[in-house]
Structure formats: structure tokens, C-alpha cells
Short mmCIF file of C-alpha atoms in Angstrom, two decimals:
data_model
loop_
_atom_site.label_atom_id
_atom_site.label_comp_id
_atom_site.label_asym_id
_atom_site.label_seq_id
_atom_site.Cartn_x
_atom_site.Cartn_y
_atom_site.Cartn_z
CA MET A 1 -54.27 0.38 -50.25
CA VAL A 2 -51.68 3.14 -50.74
CA ARG A 3 -48.07 2.14 -50.25
CA TYR A 4 -45.77 4.77 -48.86
CA VAL A 5 -42.37 3.03 -49.09
CA TYR A 6 -40.62 1.22 -51.97
CA ASP A 7 -37.31 -0.62 -51.99
CA ILE A 8 -34.79 0.86 -54.42
CA ALA A 9 -34.24 -2.49 -56.10
CA GLU A 10 -37.92 -3.29 -56.70
CA GLU A 11 -38.87 -4.26 -60.23
CA PRO A 12 -40.70 -1.54 -62.22
CA GLY A 13 -44.47 -1.83 -62.26
CA GLU A 14 -47.29 -0.40 -64.26
CA GLY A 15 -49.38 2.65 -63.42
CA ARG A 16 -48.94 5.73 -61.30
CA ASP A 17 -48.66 3.98 -57.96
CA GLU A 18 -45.80 1.75 -59.13
CA PRO A 19 -42.29 3.16 -59.35
CA GLY A 20 -40.22 2.73 -62.45
CA ALA A 21 -42.86 3.33 -65.12
CA GLY A 22 -41.13 3.97 -68.43
CA ALA A 23 -38.13 2.49 -70.18
CA PRO A 24 -35.99 0.15 -68.05
CA GLY A 25 -33.11 2.08 -66.57
CA ARG A 26 -34.70 5.45 -67.26
CA PRO A 27 -37.83 5.86 -65.14
CA GLY A 28 -40.54 8.10 -66.56
CA ALA A 29 -42.08 11.22 -65.13
CA ASP A 30 -44.52 9.24 -62.99
CA ALA A 31 -41.66 7.53 -61.18
CA ALA A 32 -39.95 10.87 -60.51
CA GLY A 33 -43.25 12.26 -59.27
CA LEU A 34 -43.69 9.39 -56.83
CA LEU A 35 -40.10 8.69 -55.81
CA GLY A 36 -38.47 12.04 -56.52
CA ALA A 37 -35.68 12.39 -59.05
CA LYS A 38 -33.18 10.89 -56.58
CA GLY A 39 -35.23 7.78 -55.84
CA ALA A 40 -36.12 7.26 -59.50
CA ASP A 41 -32.49 7.66 -60.54
CA LEU A 42 -31.30 5.08 -58.01
CA ALA A 43 -34.00 2.65 -59.14
CA GLY A 44 -32.83 3.12 -62.72
CA LEU A 45 -29.18 2.52 -61.81
CA ALA A 46 -30.12 -0.64 -59.93
CA ARG A 47 -32.08 -1.99 -62.92
CA LEU A 48 -29.07 -1.34 -65.15
CA GLY A 49 -27.03 -3.54 -62.84
CA LEU A 50 -24.87 -0.80 -61.38
CA PRO A 51 -23.90 -1.25 -57.70
CA VAL A 52 -26.23 0.89 -55.59
CA PRO A 53 -26.28 0.82 -51.77
CA ALA A 54 -29.43 -0.93 -50.57
CA GLY A 55 -32.24 1.30 -49.42
CA PHE A 56 -35.80 2.47 -49.85
CA THR A 57 -37.75 5.59 -50.74
CA VAL A 58 -40.63 7.16 -48.80
CA THR A 59 -42.91 8.52 -51.51
CA THR A 60 -44.49 11.89 -52.18
CA GLU A 61 -47.83 10.28 -51.25
CA ALA A 62 -46.58 10.21 -47.66
CA TYR A 63 -45.53 13.84 -47.97
CA ARG A 64 -49.05 14.81 -49.14
CA VAL A 65 -50.55 13.33 -45.98
CA PHE A 66 -47.91 15.07 -43.88
CA ARG A 67 -48.68 18.41 -45.51
CA ALA A 68 -52.43 18.02 -45.09
CA THR A 69 -52.40 16.79 -41.48
CA GLY A 70 -49.08 17.93 -40.02
CA ALA A 71 -48.16 14.33 -39.25
CA PRO A 72 -46.87 11.33 -41.24
CA PRO A 73 -49.60 8.99 -42.49
CA PRO A 74 -50.84 6.20 -40.24
CA GLY A 75 -48.92 3.07 -41.03
CA LEU A 76 -45.78 4.82 -42.29
CA GLU A 77 -43.83 3.91 -39.17
CA THR A 78 -44.78 0.25 -39.67
CA GLU A 79 -43.63 0.37 -43.31
CA LEU A 80 -40.37 2.02 -42.27
CA ALA A 81 -39.77 -0.73 -39.72
CA GLU A 82 -40.48 -3.44 -42.31
CA HIS A 83 -38.13 -1.98 -44.90
CA LEU A 84 -35.50 -1.31 -42.26
CA ALA A 85 -35.68 -4.98 -41.25
CA ARG A 86 -34.97 -5.93 -44.88
CA LEU A 87 -31.93 -3.69 -44.93
CA GLU A 88 -30.72 -5.30 -41.74
CA ARG A 89 -31.11 -8.78 -43.24
CA VAL A 90 -29.29 -7.79 -46.44
CA SER A 91 -26.42 -6.08 -44.63
CA GLY A 92 -26.11 -8.46 -41.69
CA ARG A 93 -26.12 -5.40 -39.41
CA ARG A 94 -28.72 -3.84 -37.15
CA LEU A 95 -29.59 -0.23 -36.55
CA GLY A 96 -28.47 0.68 -33.04
CA ARG A 97 -26.37 -2.43 -32.48
CA VAL A 98 -23.17 -1.57 -30.67
CA ASP A 99 -21.04 -4.05 -32.60
CA ASP A 100 -20.65 -2.90 -36.24
CA PRO A 101 -24.01 -1.05 -36.45
CA LEU A 102 -26.09 -0.39 -39.55
CA LEU A 103 -25.94 3.31 -40.43
CA LEU A 104 -28.12 5.19 -42.89
CA SER A 105 -28.18 8.26 -45.11
CA VAL A 106 -31.41 10.26 -45.37
CA ARG A 107 -31.99 12.72 -48.21
CA PRO A 108 -35.07 14.45 -49.66
CA GLY A 109 -35.63 14.51 -53.40
CA ALA A 110 -38.33 16.18 -55.47
CA ARG A 111 -39.27 15.65 -59.13
CA VAL A 112 -36.97 18.57 -59.98
CA ALA A 113 -34.06 20.01 -58.04
CA VAL A 114 -35.24 22.53 -55.45
CA PRO A 115 -32.60 24.49 -53.49
CA GLY A 116 -33.52 24.94 -49.85
CA LEU A 117 -34.51 21.35 -49.13
CA MET A 118 -32.94 19.61 -46.15
CA PRO A 119 -29.36 18.57 -46.97
CA THR A 120 -28.46 14.90 -46.78
CA VAL A 121 -27.97 13.60 -43.25
CA LEU A 122 -25.27 10.92 -43.16
CA ASP A 123 -24.50 8.28 -40.52
CA VAL A 124 -27.99 8.16 -39.00
CA GLY A 125 -27.94 5.53 -36.27
CA LEU A 126 -24.72 6.52 -34.52
CA ASN A 127 -24.84 7.30 -30.82
CA ASP A 128 -22.50 7.30 -27.85
CA HIS A 129 -22.41 3.50 -27.74
CA ALA A 130 -22.55 2.63 -31.45
CA VAL A 131 -19.58 4.89 -32.22
CA LEU A 132 -17.43 2.63 -30.04
CA GLY A 133 -18.62 -0.45 -31.92
CA LEU A 134 -18.04 1.23 -35.27
CA ALA A 135 -14.48 1.95 -34.23
CA GLY A 136 -13.85 -1.63 -33.11
CA THR A 137 -10.08 -1.27 -33.25
CA PRO A 138 -7.67 1.65 -32.71
CA ALA A 139 -7.06 1.74 -36.48
CA ARG A 140 -10.72 2.57 -37.09
CA GLU A 141 -11.17 4.98 -34.19
CA ARG A 142 -10.61 8.13 -36.20
CA PHE A 143 -13.06 6.98 -38.90
CA ALA A 144 -15.79 6.29 -36.31
CA TRP A 145 -15.50 9.65 -34.56
CA ASP A 146 -15.27 11.49 -37.88
CA SER A 147 -18.57 9.85 -38.88
CA TYR A 148 -20.18 10.80 -35.55
CA ARG A 149 -18.95 14.38 -36.01
CA ARG A 150 -20.66 14.52 -39.39
CA LEU A 151 -23.92 13.17 -37.99
CA VAL A 152 -24.16 15.55 -35.03
CA ARG A 153 -23.47 18.55 -37.23
CA ALA A 154 -25.85 17.53 -40.03
CA PHE A 155 -28.65 16.39 -37.73
CA GLY A 156 -28.23 19.34 -35.42
CA THR A 157 -28.43 21.74 -38.35
CA ALA A 158 -31.01 20.15 -40.64
CA VAL A 159 -33.31 18.50 -38.11
CA MET A 160 -32.89 20.46 -34.87
CA GLY A 161 -32.43 23.92 -36.38
CA VAL A 162 -29.02 24.84 -34.94
CA ASP A 163 -27.08 27.51 -36.84
CA PRO A 164 -24.35 25.64 -38.79
CA ALA A 165 -21.93 28.50 -38.13
CA LEU A 166 -21.82 27.43 -34.47
CA PHE A 167 -20.55 23.98 -35.43
CA ASP A 168 -18.14 25.42 -37.97
CA GLY A 169 -16.74 27.75 -35.34
CA VAL A 170 -15.97 24.79 -33.06
CA LEU A 171 -14.21 22.94 -35.87
CA HIS A 172 -12.19 25.93 -37.03
CA ARG A 173 -10.99 26.68 -33.50
CA VAL A 174 -9.62 23.16 -33.14
CA GLU A 175 -8.02 23.35 -36.60
CA ASP A 176 -6.39 26.66 -35.71
CA GLN A 177 -5.07 25.27 -32.44
CA HIS A 178 -3.35 22.46 -34.33
CA HIS A 179 -2.33 24.67 -37.27
CA VAL A 180 -3.95 22.40 -39.87
CA ALA A 181 -5.75 23.38 -43.07
CA ASP A 182 -8.76 21.07 -42.70
CA GLU A 183 -10.32 18.37 -40.51
CA SER A 184 -8.61 15.54 -42.39
CA ARG A 185 -5.46 16.38 -40.39
CA LEU A 186 -7.14 15.96 -36.99
CA ASP A 187 -6.75 12.75 -35.00
CA ALA A 188 -9.33 10.70 -33.09
CA CYS A 189 -8.80 12.59 -29.82
CA ASP A 190 -9.44 15.89 -31.58
CA LEU A 191 -12.62 14.50 -33.15
CA ILE A 192 -13.90 13.16 -29.82
CA ARG A 193 -13.45 16.63 -28.38
CA ILE A 194 -15.31 18.15 -31.33
CA VAL A 195 -18.22 15.70 -31.02
CA GLU A 196 -18.65 16.40 -27.32
CA THR A 197 -18.56 20.16 -27.96
CA TYR A 198 -21.05 19.77 -30.80
CA LYS A 199 -23.42 17.97 -28.43
CA ASP A 200 -23.03 20.80 -25.92
CA VAL A 201 -23.98 23.27 -28.68
CA VAL A 202 -27.10 21.23 -29.47
CA ARG A 203 -28.14 21.17 -25.82
CA GLU A 204 -27.52 24.89 -25.33
CA ARG A 205 -29.39 25.94 -28.48
CA THR A 206 -32.34 23.53 -28.43
CA GLY A 207 -32.82 22.64 -24.77
CA GLU A 208 -32.59 18.93 -25.56
CA ASP A 209 -29.83 16.39 -25.90
CA PHE A 210 -28.72 14.98 -29.22
CA PRO A 211 -31.06 11.95 -29.64
CA GLN A 212 -29.46 8.61 -28.83
CA ASP A 213 -32.30 6.39 -30.14
CA PRO A 214 -31.39 5.44 -33.75
CA PHE A 215 -34.99 4.94 -34.85
CA GLU A 216 -35.91 8.33 -33.40
CA GLN A 217 -33.10 9.82 -35.50
CA LEU A 218 -34.56 8.18 -38.62
CA ARG A 219 -38.14 9.27 -37.88
CA ARG A 220 -37.12 12.85 -37.18
CA ALA A 221 -34.90 13.06 -40.26
CA VAL A 222 -37.78 11.90 -42.49
CA ARG A 223 -40.15 14.44 -40.93
CA ALA A 224 -37.57 17.22 -41.32
CA ALA A 225 -37.11 16.31 -44.98
CA PHE A 226 -40.86 16.61 -45.55
CA ALA A 227 -41.05 19.89 -43.61
CA SER A 228 -38.19 21.40 -45.64
CA TRP A 229 -40.38 21.38 -48.78
CA ASP A 230 -42.58 24.01 -47.15
CA GLY A 231 -39.72 25.96 -45.58
CA GLU A 232 -39.18 29.53 -46.74
CA PRO A 233 -36.01 28.84 -48.82
CA ALA A 234 -37.68 26.09 -50.86
CA ARG A 235 -40.94 28.02 -51.27
CA LEU A 236 -39.07 31.11 -52.46
CA HIS A 237 -37.16 29.12 -55.05
CA ARG A 238 -40.32 27.46 -56.35
CA ARG A 239 -42.01 30.82 -56.78
CA ARG A 240 -39.03 32.28 -58.64
CA ALA A 241 -38.55 29.21 -60.85
CA GLY A 242 -42.24 28.51 -61.46
CA VAL A 243 -42.01 25.06 -59.85
CA PRO A 244 -45.41 23.78 -58.64
CA ASP A 245 -45.95 22.83 -55.01
CA GLU A 246 -47.14 19.37 -56.05
CA PRO A 247 -46.22 16.55 -55.79
CA GLY A 248 -43.82 17.61 -53.04
CA THR A 249 -40.76 15.69 -51.94
CA ALA A 250 -39.91 12.05 -51.42
CA VAL A 251 -37.21 10.86 -48.98
CA THR A 252 -34.59 8.24 -49.83
CA VAL A 253 -32.95 6.17 -47.11
CA GLN A 254 -29.85 4.09 -47.93
CA THR A 255 -27.27 1.97 -46.20
CA MET A 256 -24.15 4.04 -45.62
CA VAL A 257 -21.04 3.41 -47.66
CA PHE A 258 -17.97 5.10 -46.23
CA GLY A 259 -15.55 7.02 -48.36
CA ASN A 260 -13.84 8.12 -45.14
CA ARG A 261 -13.27 4.59 -43.80
CA ASP A 262 -9.59 4.10 -44.69
CA ALA A 263 -6.87 4.74 -47.28
CA GLU A 264 -8.63 2.41 -49.75
CA SER A 265 -11.81 4.51 -49.60
CA GLY A 266 -12.87 7.83 -51.08
CA SER A 267 -15.49 9.68 -53.11
CA GLY A 268 -15.66 11.45 -56.44
CA VAL A 269 -17.46 12.56 -59.58
CA ALA A 270 -16.69 11.11 -63.00
CA LEU A 271 -17.89 12.21 -66.45
CA THR A 272 -17.77 10.47 -69.83
CA HIS A 273 -16.73 13.65 -71.69
CA ASP A 274 -14.74 16.75 -70.90
CA PRO A 275 -17.50 19.37 -70.42
CA ALA A 276 -15.18 22.12 -71.69
CA THR A 277 -14.13 20.47 -74.97
CA GLY A 278 -16.72 17.75 -75.52
CA ARG A 279 -13.97 15.17 -76.01
CA PRO A 280 -14.72 11.62 -74.81
CA GLY A 281 -12.72 10.24 -71.90
CA VAL A 282 -13.05 10.04 -68.15
CA CYS A 283 -13.00 13.49 -66.55
CA GLY A 284 -13.68 14.47 -62.97
CA GLY A 285 -12.09 14.25 -59.56
CA TYR A 286 -11.53 11.87 -56.65
CA LEU A 287 -10.86 12.55 -52.97
CA PRO A 288 -9.33 9.68 -50.98
CA GLY A 289 -10.51 9.31 -47.41
CA ALA A 290 -13.54 11.53 -48.04
CA GLN A 291 -17.33 11.50 -48.26
CA GLY A 292 -19.32 13.00 -51.13
CA GLU A 293 -20.04 16.16 -49.17
CA ASP A 294 -16.30 16.82 -49.05
CA VAL A 295 -16.12 16.68 -52.85
CA ALA A 296 -19.02 19.10 -53.21
CA SER A 297 -17.61 21.53 -50.66
CA GLY A 298 -14.41 22.12 -52.64
CA THR A 299 -12.40 22.57 -49.45
CA ARG A 300 -9.91 19.91 -50.54
CA GLU A 301 -8.21 19.51 -53.90
CA ALA A 302 -9.54 16.53 -55.86
CA LEU A 303 -7.20 14.15 -57.67
CA PRO A 304 -7.51 13.65 -61.44
CA PRO A 305 -8.60 10.30 -62.92
CA ALA A 306 -5.03 9.23 -63.69
CA GLU A 307 -4.15 9.42 -59.99
CA PHE A 308 -7.37 7.61 -59.03
CA ALA A 309 -6.46 4.86 -61.50
CA ARG A 310 -3.03 4.56 -59.89
CA LEU A 311 -4.35 4.46 -56.34
CA ALA A 312 -7.29 2.10 -56.95
CA PRO A 313 -6.98 0.34 -60.34
CA ALA A 314 -9.79 -2.16 -59.69
CA ALA A 315 -12.25 0.54 -58.58
CA TYR A 316 -11.25 2.75 -61.50
CA GLY A 317 -11.76 -0.10 -63.95
CA ALA A 318 -15.21 -0.75 -62.49
CA LEU A 319 -16.04 2.96 -62.80
CA CYS A 320 -15.10 2.99 -66.49
CA GLY A 321 -17.35 -0.01 -67.09
CA HIS A 322 -20.27 1.61 -65.30
CA LEU A 323 -19.84 4.85 -67.25
CA ARG A 324 -19.73 2.89 -70.50
CA ARG A 325 -22.90 0.98 -69.57
CA LEU A 326 -24.69 4.20 -68.65
CA GLU A 327 -23.65 6.03 -71.79
CA GLU A 328 -24.57 3.15 -74.09
CA HIS A 329 -28.00 2.96 -72.49
CA HIS A 330 -28.82 6.65 -72.62
CA ARG A 331 -26.93 7.40 -75.86
CA ASP A 332 -25.87 10.69 -74.31
CA VAL A 333 -23.03 12.15 -72.26
CA CYS A 334 -23.23 10.93 -68.66
CA GLY A 335 -21.67 11.24 -65.26
CA LEU A 336 -21.68 9.44 -61.93
CA ASP A 337 -21.24 10.39 -58.30
CA PHE A 338 -19.53 7.49 -56.57
CA THR A 339 -17.96 6.29 -53.35
CA VAL A 340 -15.23 3.71 -52.90
CA GLU A 341 -15.31 1.75 -49.64
CA ARG A 342 -12.41 -0.60 -48.94
CA GLY A 343 -11.66 -0.74 -52.66
CA ARG A 344 -15.26 -1.47 -53.75
CA LEU A 345 -16.99 1.14 -55.88
CA TRP A 346 -20.62 2.17 -55.33
CA THR A 347 -22.69 4.42 -57.61
CA LEU A 348 -24.75 7.09 -55.85
CA ARG A 349 -26.20 9.30 -58.58
CA SER A 350 -26.16 9.66 -62.36
CA HIS A 351 -26.04 12.77 -64.54
CA VAL A 352 -27.44 12.47 -68.07
CA GLY A 353 -27.21 15.10 -70.81
CA GLU A 354 -24.88 18.02 -71.31
CA PRO A 355 -26.45 20.48 -68.79
CA ALA A 356 -26.48 17.86 -66.04
CA VAL A 357 -22.92 16.81 -66.79
CA ARG A 358 -21.72 20.42 -66.75
CA ALA A 359 -23.43 20.93 -63.39
CA ALA A 360 -21.74 17.79 -62.03
CA ALA A 361 -18.38 19.05 -63.26
CA GLY A 362 -18.85 22.15 -61.14
CA THR A 363 -18.75 20.07 -57.94
CA VAL A 364 -15.23 18.83 -58.63
CA ALA A 365 -12.60 20.93 -56.89
CA ARG A 366 -10.04 20.56 -59.67
CA PRO A 367 -10.74 19.42 -63.26
CA ALA A 368 -8.78 16.47 -64.60
CA ALA A 369 -5.89 17.00 -66.96
CA GLU A 370 -6.96 16.50 -70.54
CA GLY A 371 -6.18 13.03 -71.76
CA ALA A 372 -4.78 12.00 -68.39
CA ALA A 373 -6.51 8.66 -68.34
CA PRO A 374 -8.28 6.40 -70.79
CA GLY A 375 -12.04 6.37 -70.52
CA PRO A 376 -14.97 4.43 -71.85
CA ALA A 377 -15.78 4.48 -75.49
CA ALA A 378 -18.26 7.10 -76.53
CA GLY A 379 -21.75 5.68 -76.71
CA GLY A 380 -23.20 7.84 -79.45
CA GLY A 381 -24.19 11.43 -79.80
CA GLN A 382 -27.23 13.32 -78.63
CA GLY A 383 -30.52 11.53 -78.89
#
């Protein structure tokens, strides 16, 4: 019987239908073909003992059925519900619960990077009731409505087909009215207004309301991720780059970790070597009070490692240890995308080898000052 969903933390098995084939911590091509590069990478990080948010991956086998029939395979919804129940047990939270709800990220991932796929949808599971429970207290109100703003924009764009410029126009008008440079300066009342306007945009452009059922949000996000593989942008890139249509895309679903939760939270990218000089030492950038998409956008100036170390010494120390572990394992230059939530660091993606590390460096808004902070020992050269 074909399985369509695997937990990220599952032990590697043998054969094509088992994820993680290959050396521990570095899944082979079969794993990437089944789980996508993203899912295989997360499985490898988990086996190395790095902290990875709990989650699961819907495989390319499910995509193949979707492509052939226009619908997800029979039984996929049951598997999703089973794996979701495991996440709920692990986290002690439930999807859709008003009080401190479980929220999810949904992202497609093919064997190789393919521009044009659906962007990651964060905060899946929020609705008009759950946002109040996520807030809980006045101190967390801004965080909750900022998360809901992100969901409505991402879901409305990636899943419901709304032009992102319409959402951006709403945000920029509110920023201009308050004379602020970016949304980080807006308060909870401003964000509530933005969310309600975003929902009006969705209704006007699609003829339907933003979905309030959390499981419907998850189902639709998975389907949209599959459909994006055959969208015109992704097809055009594959033709130009000579990337085959098979095996298609997998979809990874993870428990949300919040870099925008409070002053002890943030997101960043860290590298074991300076990509410009090749010198060993932590290089990269960190944005407090931000999610990973904020780092990639470059709209805010990232802090260098020395400042990250000053703000969050425990998280920075953990990051250095994880980079050292990764570099020693791969015997190559490495990097990590990470999020800090309430002082705890989570690893979200690794970059291995000089080209990948240079690409990761390009997502950091401002490079770190050379020699600004001590980093992990070099783990060997190429090879």
C-alpha cells in the first residue's frame, strides 16, 4: 500500500518508498525525489539532532495522483488527519482551538529548486476566533493580528489567486497615513484594520469569504501547492532550465514557530564562512521580531552576528553549535535558516556547499562585519 505522508522525524528506511535513503543526515536522491529537497533536508536535520519544528511531508506520489486525476488520492485526507493528530499531541495544541491554537506552515518543495511554485503559507489555522485566543493578553495582541495579516495575504494570493499588489496597496496606505517606514511600526489596531480590509479584498476579487475552517485552509493550501507545479511560471522555468516534469512537488507541513512573537524572538540566516573571503566564522544576519519572509524580502536591515549574540546569547550559542555539527558532518561550508521563538532557536533549512551558501548570503539584507563575532571551528575543506 502506497503511503502519501511521512513525519519529518521518522527514521530512514530502505528502498524508494522510504524517506531518508542514503547516509544519515544527508538523504540521497531517492529521498529528495519522494519528499522534495525541503522535506529531505528537514529529515536530515532532525536525524542530526538539530531542533526542527514538528511536521510531516506529503510526498510526490500524492502529487502524481493529483496530476493524473485532478484530485488528491483517495485516503490522503485520512492520512493528513492522522498526522495532524500527532502534531496536536506533540504540541499540546489543536488546530482551530480558540485558546492557544495550533498553527501550521505549508510549503511546496521539489527535488530541485523551481521558481514559480506556491510561496510558503504561514499561520494556517487562524480565523476570526482563533486570532483572539492567540492574542490571549493585550501584550500579545499585536503579534496575533500580525500573524493573521500574514495568513490572509499569503492564502489570498497563493491559494485564492488574488493579485498581491492589492494587499500591498492596503498596507502601504496605512503605513503612509502613520508616516512609518514598514509594518513593524504599526500597532494592533492598525493591523486589525488591515486584516478586515484584506478580507474585503478577498471577497471582492473571488466572490467568497476568506475560509474560516482551519482544516479547509490546510486542504486547499496542499492542493494549491500541487497545482503550482503545473502553473505557467513553474513550467516555463523547467523548460528553460531543462528540469524534468517528474517527480513533481512534495508539500511540507510544520508547526509554526514565531519569530514575530515578542522581543525575544526573531529570524535570520547564518553561514559558517564569509562567502566573500572564504574565512571561517559566523556570517549572516538576524532580524528581531520578524519571520523568515521578512529576512528574505530585504525591507528591513538585518543585524550582524555580534548584535545577535548580544541580544540573545543562549540562542546564538546554540546556533554556533548547530553550525559546527552541520559542518563537521558534511565536511563542507554550510549555512542555516533559523527562527528564535521566546529565546529558543529552531532550524528551518540548511545550505551545504559554496554555491548554496552564497545563495543563502544573498537573502541577508546586510552582511555581517568581518570578524564581528566568533564562530564555529572550520570542519574541513571541500569533500
